[in-house]
Tab-separated table of C-alpha atoms in Angstrom:
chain	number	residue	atom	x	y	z
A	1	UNK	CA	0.000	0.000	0.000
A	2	UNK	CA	1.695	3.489	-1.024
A	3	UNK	CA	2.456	5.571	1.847
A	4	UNK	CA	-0.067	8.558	1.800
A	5	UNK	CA	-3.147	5.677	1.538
A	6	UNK	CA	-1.296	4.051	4.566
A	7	UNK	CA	-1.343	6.842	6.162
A	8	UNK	CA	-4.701	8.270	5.306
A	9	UNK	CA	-5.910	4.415	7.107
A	10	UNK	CA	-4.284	4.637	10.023
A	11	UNK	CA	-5.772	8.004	11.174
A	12	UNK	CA	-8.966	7.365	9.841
A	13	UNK	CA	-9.236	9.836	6.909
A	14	UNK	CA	-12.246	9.267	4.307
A	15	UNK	CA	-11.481	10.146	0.771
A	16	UNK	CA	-13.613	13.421	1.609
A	17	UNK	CA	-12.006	14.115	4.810
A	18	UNK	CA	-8.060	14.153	2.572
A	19	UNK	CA	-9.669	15.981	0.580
A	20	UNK	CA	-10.791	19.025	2.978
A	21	UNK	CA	-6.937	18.629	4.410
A	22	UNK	CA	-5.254	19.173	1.246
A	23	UNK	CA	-7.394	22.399	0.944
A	24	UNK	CA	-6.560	23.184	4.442
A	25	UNK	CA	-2.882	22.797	4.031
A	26	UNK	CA	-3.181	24.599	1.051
A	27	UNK	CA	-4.531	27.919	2.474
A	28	UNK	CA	-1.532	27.771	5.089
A	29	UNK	CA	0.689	27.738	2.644
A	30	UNK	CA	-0.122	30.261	0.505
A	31	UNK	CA	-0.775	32.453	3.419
A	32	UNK	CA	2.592	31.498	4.706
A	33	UNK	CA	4.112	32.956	1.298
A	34	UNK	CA	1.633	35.720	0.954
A	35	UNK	CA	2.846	37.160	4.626
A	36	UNK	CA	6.707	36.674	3.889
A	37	UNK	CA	6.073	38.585	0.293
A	38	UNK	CA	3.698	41.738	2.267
A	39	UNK	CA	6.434	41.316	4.799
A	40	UNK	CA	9.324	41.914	2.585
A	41	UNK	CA	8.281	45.492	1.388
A	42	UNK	CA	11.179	47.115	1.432
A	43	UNK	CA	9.826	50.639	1.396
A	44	UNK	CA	7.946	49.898	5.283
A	45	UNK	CA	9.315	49.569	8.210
A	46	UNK	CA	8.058	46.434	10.004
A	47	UNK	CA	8.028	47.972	13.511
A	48	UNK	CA	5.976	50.861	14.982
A	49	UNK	CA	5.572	53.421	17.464
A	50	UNK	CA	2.858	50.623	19.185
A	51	UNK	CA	5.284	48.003	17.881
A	52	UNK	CA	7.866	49.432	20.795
A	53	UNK	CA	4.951	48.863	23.249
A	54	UNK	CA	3.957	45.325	22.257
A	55	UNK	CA	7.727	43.922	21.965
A	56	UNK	CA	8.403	45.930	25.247
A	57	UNK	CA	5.560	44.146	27.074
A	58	UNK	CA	6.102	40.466	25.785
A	59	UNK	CA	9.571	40.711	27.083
A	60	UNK	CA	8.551	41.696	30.050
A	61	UNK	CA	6.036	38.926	30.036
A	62	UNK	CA	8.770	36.621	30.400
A	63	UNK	CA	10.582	37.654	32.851
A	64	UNK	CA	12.997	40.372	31.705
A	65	UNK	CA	12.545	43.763	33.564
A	66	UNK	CA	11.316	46.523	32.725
A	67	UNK	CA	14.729	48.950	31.803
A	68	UNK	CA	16.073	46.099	29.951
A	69	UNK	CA	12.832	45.310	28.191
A	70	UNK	CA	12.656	49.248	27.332
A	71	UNK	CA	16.411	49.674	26.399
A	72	UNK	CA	16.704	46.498	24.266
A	73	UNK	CA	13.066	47.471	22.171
A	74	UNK	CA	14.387	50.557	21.252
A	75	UNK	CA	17.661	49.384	19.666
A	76	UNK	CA	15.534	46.886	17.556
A	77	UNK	CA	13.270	49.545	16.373
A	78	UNK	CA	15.922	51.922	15.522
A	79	UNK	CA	17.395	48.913	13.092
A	80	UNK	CA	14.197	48.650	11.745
A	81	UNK	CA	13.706	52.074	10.993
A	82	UNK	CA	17.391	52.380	9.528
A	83	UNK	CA	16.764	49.644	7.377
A	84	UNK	CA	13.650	50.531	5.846
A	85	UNK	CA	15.751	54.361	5.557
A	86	UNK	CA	18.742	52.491	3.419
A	87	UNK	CA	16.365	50.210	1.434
A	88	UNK	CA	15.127	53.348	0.389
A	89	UNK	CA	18.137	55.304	0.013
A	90	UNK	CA	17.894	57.681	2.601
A	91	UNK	CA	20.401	58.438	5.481
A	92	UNK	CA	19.675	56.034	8.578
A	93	UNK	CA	18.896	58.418	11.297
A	94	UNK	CA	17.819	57.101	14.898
A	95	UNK	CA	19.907	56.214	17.242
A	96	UNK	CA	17.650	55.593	19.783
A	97	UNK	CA	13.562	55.111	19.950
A	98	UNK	CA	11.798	57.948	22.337
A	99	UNK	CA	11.515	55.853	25.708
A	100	UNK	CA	11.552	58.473	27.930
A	101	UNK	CA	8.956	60.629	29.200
A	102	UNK	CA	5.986	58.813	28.602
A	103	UNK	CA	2.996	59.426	30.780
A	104	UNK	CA	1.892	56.150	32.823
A	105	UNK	CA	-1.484	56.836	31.581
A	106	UNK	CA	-0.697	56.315	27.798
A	107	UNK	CA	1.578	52.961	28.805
A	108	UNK	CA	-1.647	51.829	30.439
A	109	UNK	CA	-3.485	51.921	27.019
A	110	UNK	CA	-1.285	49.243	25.811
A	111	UNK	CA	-0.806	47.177	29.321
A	112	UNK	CA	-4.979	46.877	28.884
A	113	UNK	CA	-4.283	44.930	25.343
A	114	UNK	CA	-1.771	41.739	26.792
A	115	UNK	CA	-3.367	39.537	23.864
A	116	UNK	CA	-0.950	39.806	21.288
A	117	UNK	CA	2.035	40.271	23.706
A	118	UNK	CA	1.384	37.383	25.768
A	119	UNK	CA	0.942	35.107	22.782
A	120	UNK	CA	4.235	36.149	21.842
A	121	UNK	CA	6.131	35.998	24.737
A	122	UNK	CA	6.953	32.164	24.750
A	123	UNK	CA	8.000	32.504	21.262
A	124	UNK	CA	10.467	35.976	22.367
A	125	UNK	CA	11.795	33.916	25.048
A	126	UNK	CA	12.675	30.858	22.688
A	127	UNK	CA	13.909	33.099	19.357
A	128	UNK	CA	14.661	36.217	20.985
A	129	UNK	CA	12.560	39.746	20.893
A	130	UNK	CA	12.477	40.059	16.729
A	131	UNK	CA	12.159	37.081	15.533
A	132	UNK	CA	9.841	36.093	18.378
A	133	UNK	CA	7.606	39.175	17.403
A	134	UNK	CA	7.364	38.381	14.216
A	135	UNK	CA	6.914	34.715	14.176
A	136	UNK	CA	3.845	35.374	16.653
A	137	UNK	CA	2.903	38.059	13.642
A	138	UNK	CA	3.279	35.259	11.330
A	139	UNK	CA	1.068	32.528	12.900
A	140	UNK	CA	-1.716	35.608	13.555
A	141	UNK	CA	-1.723	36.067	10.231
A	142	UNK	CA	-2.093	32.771	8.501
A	143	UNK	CA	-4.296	31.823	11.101
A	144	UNK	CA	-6.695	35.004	9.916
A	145	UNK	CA	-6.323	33.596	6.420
A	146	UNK	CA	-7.418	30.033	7.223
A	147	UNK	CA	-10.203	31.185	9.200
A	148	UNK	CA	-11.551	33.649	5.957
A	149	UNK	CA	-11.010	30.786	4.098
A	150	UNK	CA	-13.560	28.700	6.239
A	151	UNK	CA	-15.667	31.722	6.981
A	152	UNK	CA	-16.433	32.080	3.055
A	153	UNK	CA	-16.652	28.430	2.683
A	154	UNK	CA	-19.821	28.567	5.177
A	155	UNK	CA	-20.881	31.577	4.307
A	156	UNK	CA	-21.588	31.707	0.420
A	157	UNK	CA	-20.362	27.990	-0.753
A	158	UNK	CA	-17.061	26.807	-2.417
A	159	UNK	CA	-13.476	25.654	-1.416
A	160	UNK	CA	-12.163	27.854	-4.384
A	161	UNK	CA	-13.789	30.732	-3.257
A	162	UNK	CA	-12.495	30.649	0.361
A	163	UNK	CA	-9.416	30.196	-1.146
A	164	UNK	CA	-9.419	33.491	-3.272
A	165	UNK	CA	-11.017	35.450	-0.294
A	166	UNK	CA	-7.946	34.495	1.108
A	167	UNK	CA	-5.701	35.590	-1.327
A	168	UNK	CA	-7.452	38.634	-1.483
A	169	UNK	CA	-7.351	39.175	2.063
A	170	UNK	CA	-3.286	39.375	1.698
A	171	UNK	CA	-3.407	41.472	-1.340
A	172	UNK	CA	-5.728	44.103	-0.009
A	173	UNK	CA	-4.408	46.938	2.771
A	174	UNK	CA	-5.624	44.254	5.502
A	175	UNK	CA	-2.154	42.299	4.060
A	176	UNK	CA	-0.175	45.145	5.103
A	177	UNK	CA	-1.310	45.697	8.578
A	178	UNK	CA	-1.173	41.619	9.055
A	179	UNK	CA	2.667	41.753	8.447
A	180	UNK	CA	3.026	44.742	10.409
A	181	UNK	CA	4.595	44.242	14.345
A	182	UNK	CA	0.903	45.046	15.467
A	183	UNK	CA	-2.257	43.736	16.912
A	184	UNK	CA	-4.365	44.177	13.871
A	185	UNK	CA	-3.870	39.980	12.524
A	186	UNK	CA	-5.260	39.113	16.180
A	187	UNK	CA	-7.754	41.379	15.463
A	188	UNK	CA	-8.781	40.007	12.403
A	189	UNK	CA	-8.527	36.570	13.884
A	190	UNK	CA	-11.005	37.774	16.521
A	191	UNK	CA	-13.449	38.990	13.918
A	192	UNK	CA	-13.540	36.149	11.890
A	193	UNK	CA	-13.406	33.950	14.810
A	194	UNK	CA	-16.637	35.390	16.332
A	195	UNK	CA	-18.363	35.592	12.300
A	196	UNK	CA	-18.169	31.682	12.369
A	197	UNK	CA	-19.160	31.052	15.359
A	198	UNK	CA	-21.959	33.410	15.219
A	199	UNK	CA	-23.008	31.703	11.623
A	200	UNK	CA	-22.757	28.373	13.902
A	201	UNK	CA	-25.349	29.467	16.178
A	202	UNK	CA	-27.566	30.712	13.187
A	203	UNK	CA	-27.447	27.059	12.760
A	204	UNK	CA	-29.303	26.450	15.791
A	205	UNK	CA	-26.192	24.919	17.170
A	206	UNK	CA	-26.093	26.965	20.457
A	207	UNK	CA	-23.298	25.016	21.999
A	208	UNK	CA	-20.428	24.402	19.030
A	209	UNK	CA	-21.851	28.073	18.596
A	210	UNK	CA	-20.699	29.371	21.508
A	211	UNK	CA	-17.937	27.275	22.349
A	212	UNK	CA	-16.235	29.091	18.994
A	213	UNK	CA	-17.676	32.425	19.804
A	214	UNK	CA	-16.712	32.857	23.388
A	215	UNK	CA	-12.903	32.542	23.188
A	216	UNK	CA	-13.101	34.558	19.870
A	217	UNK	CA	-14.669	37.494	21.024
A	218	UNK	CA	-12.410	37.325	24.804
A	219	UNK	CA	-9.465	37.000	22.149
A	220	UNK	CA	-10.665	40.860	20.910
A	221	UNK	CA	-10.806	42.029	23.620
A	222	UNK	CA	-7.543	40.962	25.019
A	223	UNK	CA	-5.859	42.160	21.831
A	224	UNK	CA	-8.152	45.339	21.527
A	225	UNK	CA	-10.667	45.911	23.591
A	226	UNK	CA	-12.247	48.972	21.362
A	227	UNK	CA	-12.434	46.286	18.560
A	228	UNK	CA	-14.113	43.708	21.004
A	229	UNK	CA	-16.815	46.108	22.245
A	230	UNK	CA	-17.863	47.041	18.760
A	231	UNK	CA	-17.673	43.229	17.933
A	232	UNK	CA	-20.203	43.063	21.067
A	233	UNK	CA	-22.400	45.794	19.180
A	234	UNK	CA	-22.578	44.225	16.467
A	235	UNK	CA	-23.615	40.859	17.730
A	236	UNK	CA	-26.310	42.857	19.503
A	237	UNK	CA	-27.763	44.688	16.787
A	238	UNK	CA	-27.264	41.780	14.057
A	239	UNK	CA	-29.353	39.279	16.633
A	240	UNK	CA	-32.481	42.096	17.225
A	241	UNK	CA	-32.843	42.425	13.639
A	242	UNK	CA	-32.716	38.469	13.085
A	243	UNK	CA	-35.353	38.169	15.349
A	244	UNK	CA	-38.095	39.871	13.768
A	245	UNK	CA	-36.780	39.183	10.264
A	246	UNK	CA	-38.515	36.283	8.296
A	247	UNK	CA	-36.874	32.834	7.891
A	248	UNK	CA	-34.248	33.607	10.742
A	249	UNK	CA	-33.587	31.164	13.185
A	250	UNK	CA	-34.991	32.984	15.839
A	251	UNK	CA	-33.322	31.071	18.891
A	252	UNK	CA	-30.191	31.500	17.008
A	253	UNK	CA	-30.521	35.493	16.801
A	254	UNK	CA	-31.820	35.297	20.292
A	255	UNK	CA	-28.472	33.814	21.658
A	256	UNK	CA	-26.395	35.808	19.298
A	257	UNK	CA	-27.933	39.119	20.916
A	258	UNK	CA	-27.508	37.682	24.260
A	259	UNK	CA	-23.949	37.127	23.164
A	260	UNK	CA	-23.646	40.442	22.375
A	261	UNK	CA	-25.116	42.169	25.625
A	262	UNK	CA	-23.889	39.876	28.299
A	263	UNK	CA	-20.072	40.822	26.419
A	264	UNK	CA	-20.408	44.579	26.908
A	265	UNK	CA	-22.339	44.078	30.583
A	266	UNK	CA	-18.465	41.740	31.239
A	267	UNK	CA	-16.221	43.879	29.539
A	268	UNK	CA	-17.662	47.191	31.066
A	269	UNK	CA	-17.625	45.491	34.612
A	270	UNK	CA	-14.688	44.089	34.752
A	271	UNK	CA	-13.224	47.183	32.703
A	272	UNK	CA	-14.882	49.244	36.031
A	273	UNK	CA	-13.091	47.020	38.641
A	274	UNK	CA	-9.815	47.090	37.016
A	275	UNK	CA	-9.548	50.343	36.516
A	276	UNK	CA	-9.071	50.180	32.739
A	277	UNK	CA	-8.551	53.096	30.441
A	278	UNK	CA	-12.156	53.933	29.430
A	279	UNK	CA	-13.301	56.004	26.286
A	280	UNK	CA	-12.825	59.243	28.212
A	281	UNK	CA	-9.182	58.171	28.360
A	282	UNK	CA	-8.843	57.501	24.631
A	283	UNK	CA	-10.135	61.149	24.174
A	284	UNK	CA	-7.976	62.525	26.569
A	285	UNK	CA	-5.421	60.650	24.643
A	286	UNK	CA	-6.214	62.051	21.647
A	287	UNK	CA	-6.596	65.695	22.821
A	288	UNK	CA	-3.325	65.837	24.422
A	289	UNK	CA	-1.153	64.389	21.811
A	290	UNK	CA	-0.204	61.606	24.074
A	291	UNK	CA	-0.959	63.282	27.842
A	292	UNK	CA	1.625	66.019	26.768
A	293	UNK	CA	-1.152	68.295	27.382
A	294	UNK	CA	-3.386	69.250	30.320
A	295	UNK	CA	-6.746	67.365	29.715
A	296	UNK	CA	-9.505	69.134	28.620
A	297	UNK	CA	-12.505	69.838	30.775
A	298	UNK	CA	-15.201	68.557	27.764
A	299	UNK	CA	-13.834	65.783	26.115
A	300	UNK	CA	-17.227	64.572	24.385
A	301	UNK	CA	-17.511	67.675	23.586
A	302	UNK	CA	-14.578	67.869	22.209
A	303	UNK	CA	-14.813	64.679	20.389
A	304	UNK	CA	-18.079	65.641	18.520
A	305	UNK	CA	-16.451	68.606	17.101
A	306	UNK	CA	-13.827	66.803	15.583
A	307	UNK	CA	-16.270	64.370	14.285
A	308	UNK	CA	-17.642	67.521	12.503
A	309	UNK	CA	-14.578	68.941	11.751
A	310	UNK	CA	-13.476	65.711	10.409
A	311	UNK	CA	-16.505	63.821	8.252
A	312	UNK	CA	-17.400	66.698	5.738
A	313	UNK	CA	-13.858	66.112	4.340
A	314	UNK	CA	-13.710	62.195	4.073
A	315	UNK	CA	-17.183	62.292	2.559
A	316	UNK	CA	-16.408	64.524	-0.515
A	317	UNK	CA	-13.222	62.647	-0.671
A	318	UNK	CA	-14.972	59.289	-1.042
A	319	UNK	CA	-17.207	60.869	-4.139
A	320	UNK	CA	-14.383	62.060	-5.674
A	321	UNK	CA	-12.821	59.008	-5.364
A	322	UNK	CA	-15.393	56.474	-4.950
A	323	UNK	CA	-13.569	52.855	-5.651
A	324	UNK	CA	-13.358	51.903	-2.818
A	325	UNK	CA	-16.954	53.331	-1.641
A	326	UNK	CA	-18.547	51.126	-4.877
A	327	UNK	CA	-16.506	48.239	-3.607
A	328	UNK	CA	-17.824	48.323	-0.101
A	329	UNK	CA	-21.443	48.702	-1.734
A	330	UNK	CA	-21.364	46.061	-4.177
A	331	UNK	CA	-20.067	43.749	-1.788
A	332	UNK	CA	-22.895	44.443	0.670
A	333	UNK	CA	-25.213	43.904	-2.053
A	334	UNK	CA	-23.715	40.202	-3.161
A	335	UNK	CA	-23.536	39.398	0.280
A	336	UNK	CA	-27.160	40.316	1.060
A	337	UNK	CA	-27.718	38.529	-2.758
A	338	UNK	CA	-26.165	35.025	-1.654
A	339	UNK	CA	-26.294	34.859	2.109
A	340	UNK	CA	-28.759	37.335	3.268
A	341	UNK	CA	-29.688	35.737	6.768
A	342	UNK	CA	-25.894	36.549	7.637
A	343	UNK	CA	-25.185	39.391	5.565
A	344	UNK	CA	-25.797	42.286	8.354
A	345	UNK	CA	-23.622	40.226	10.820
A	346	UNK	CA	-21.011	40.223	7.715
A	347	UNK	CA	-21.705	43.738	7.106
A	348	UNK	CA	-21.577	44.721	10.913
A	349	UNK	CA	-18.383	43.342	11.283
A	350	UNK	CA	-17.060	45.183	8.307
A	351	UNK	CA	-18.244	48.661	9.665
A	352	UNK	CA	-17.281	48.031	13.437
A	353	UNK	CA	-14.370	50.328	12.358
A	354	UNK	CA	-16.732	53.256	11.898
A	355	UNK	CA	-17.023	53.479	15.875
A	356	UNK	CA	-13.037	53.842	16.606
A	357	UNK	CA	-12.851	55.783	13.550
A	358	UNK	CA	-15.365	58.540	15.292
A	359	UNK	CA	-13.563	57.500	18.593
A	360	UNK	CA	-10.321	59.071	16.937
A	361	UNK	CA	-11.396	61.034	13.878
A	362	UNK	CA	-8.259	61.601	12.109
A	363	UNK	CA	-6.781	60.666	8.607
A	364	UNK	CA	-3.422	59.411	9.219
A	365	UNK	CA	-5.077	56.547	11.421
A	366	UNK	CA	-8.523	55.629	9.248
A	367	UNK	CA	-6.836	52.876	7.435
A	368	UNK	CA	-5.879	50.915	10.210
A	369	UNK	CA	-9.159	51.584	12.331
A	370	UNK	CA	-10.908	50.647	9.193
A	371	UNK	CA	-9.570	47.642	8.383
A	372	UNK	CA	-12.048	45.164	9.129
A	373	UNK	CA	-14.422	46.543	6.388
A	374	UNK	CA	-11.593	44.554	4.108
A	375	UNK	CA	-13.487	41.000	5.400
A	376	UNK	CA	-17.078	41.316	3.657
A	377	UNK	CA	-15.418	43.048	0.690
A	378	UNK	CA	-12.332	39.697	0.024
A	379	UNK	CA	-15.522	36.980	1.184
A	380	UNK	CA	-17.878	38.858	-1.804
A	381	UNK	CA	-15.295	38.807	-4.145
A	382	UNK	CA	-13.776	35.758	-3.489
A	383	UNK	CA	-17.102	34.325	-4.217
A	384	UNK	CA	-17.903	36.595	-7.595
A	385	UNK	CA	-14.336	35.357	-9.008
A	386	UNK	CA	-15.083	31.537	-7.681
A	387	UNK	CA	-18.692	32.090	-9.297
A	388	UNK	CA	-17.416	33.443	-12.631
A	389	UNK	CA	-14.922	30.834	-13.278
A	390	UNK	CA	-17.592	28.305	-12.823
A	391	UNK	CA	-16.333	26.700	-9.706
A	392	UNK	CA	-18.966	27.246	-7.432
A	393	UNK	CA	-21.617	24.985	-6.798
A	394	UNK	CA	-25.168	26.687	-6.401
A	395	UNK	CA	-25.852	27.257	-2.926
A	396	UNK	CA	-28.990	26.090	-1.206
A	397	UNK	CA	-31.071	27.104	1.699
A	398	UNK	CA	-30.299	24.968	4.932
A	399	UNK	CA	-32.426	24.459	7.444
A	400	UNK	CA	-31.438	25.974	11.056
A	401	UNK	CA	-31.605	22.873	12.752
A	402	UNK	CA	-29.416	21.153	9.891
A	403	UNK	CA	-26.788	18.078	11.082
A	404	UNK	CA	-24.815	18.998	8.198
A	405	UNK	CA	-21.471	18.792	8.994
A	406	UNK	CA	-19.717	22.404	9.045
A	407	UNK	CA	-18.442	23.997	6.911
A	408	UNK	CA	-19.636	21.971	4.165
A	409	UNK	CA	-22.792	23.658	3.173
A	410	UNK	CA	-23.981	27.119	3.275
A	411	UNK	CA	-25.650	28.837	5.950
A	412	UNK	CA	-29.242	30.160	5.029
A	413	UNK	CA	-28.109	31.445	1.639
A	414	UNK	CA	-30.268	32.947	-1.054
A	415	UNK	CA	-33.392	30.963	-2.366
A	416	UNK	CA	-32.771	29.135	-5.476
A	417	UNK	CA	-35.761	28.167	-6.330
């Protein structure tokens, strides 16, 4: 018997089962190669100003203290900078990242996000502070590629199309931020964690549901807790509207919205006890350009006026330029065309940048805060491409209380009657 068959036998892997692991191992490795290419842009620097935080804190994580932590950091991004500086033919210039003061408040931003940090710290302690970063960076982000790739697959149908909404999801600015030393891929993770197993418990499958949820949307928080409480929003808002809409699976949006509320009624209390940096701090933040500032004595205030300041400008902006506005709108409209009992829970997740966008209303920073809108827009045209190469089977409806084993058929898609 050739090897692979043997194999295959001995742990119990049907002819389908192969199959759906050679598709798996697939997406891994061309998210592997998509990250090292994204990664390899000569013309960014790898590391940022929250980069110093994050590799500062998963030192310290295991073990090392906190001057050494600080002092070795900054030589690291310095090299990174300088690199990125001769790459692109310009004088290297830093000779050592800002470390000094920095108000205790603003270091208590990022000591309320341990997610990505602690992930990383057994890996920093085995391959040192770089490498360790960046492997952790690494795994984040093939792991958000594997989970799109299974997220489309339930979603709208089609190994193929998974597959391109994964290649897409490299290709488009949400590949740059993945390969960045940031918390955006566990961000992304946490997003599409939480989409599948929200589409789970559409299903009617409260407990595999939730079980896949949970973690997911704890995982957000840990890496970003803004992100997770709009996450928690949106599971709210998406579960109301399933309930009174027709052919939802009503226990299904029930238990998503309670998914959603009992999150925020956590996050908020334990955010309370802790002492956490709240959204008054982020403004503060904001306002003072770092707590360099005295704080300012209306900061909501404040905030809206930015907002107003801010909007008017981004909005004729988008109609000048409106690519990327008819690409957000045509995905919605496939989405809601092919899988329209998860399509605002899709959507939803895509906008839950909107609220730290008007959290921090400013230019330089709306890519990043935007980024999850990237995840409804690769899924849609994942699919369309899959779809207009003929390699994706018509989807049908499934009923909520389906045994069908996930992912391998739609959830509640489109009538095709």
């Amino acid at each position: 018997m050739p090897r692979i068959p043997r194999l295959a036998a001995r742990l119990r892997l049907t002819r389908p089962r192969l199959v759906e692991l050679c598709w798996v191992l697939l997406v891994v490795a061309i998210s592997a190669g998509l990250f090292l290419v994204r990664y390899e842009d000569p013309h960014r620097i790898a590391s940022s100003g929250d980069s110093y935080w994050y590799m500062r804190q998963a030192q310290m994580f295991t073990g090392v203290d906190e001057r050494t932590a600080s002092a070795r950091t900054s030589k690291l991004v310095c090299q990174d900078i300088n690199r990125s500086a001769v790459d692109q033919g310009q004088r290297p210039t830093c000779r050592s990242y800002p470390q000094r003061g920095v108000s205790e408040r603003y270091i208590a931003i990022f000591d309320s996000r341990p997610g990505y940090p602690l992930l990383a710290a057994p890996f920093v302690k085995a391959l040192g502070p770089w490498r360790g970063m960046m492997v952790t960076t690494m795994l984040l982000a093939v792991a958000a590629g594997l989970l799109m790739y299974l997220a489309v697959w339930m979603a709208l149908g089609g190994r193929l199309a998974g597959l391109i909404a994964t290649v897409l999801l490299f290709l488009l600015p949400t590949g740059f931020w993945m390969t960045r030393m940031l918390a955006e891929g566990a961000v992304l993770v946490g997003c599409l964690g939480t989409l599948i197993g929200v589409m789970v418990l559409m299903r009617g499958r409260t407990a595999a549901g939730l079980l896949i949820a949970v973690p997911a949307l704890g995982w957000t928080l840990s890496a970003k807790s803004a992100n997770g409480v709009a996450l928690a929003l949106v599971l709210l808002v998406a579960g109301l509207i399933a309930l009174v809409t027709r052919g939802a699976n009503r226990r299904g949006a029930l238990v998503t919205a309670a998914l959603g509320l009992a999150t925020l009624s956590v996050w908020f209390t334990v955010s309370h006890l802790l002492a956490l940096p709240s959204l008054n701090e982020t403004i503060q933040d904001f306002a003072t350009r770092h707590f360099k500032r005295p704080d300012i004595p209306d900061p909501y205030g404040w905030l809206l006026q930015q907002n107003l300041d801010f909007w008017p400008g981004q909005i004729r902006a988008a109609l000048i330029a409106p690519l990327t506005l008819l690409t957000t709108v045509t995905a919605a409209a496939i989405l809601m065309l092919r899988a329209r009992h998860v399509a605002l829970l899709w959507i939803g997740v895509g906008l839950s940048g909107l609220a730290l966008l008007i959290a921090h209303p400013i230019g330089g920073e709306a890519e990043r805060l935007l980024l999850p809108v990237w995840l409804p827009i690769a899924a849609s045209f994942g699919y369309a491409t899959a779809l207009a190469l003929g390699r994706v089977t018509r989807p049908r409806d499934a009923a909520p209380e389906s045994e069908v084993e996930i992912p391998r058929q739609p959830i509640m898609t489109a009538s095709t009657r």
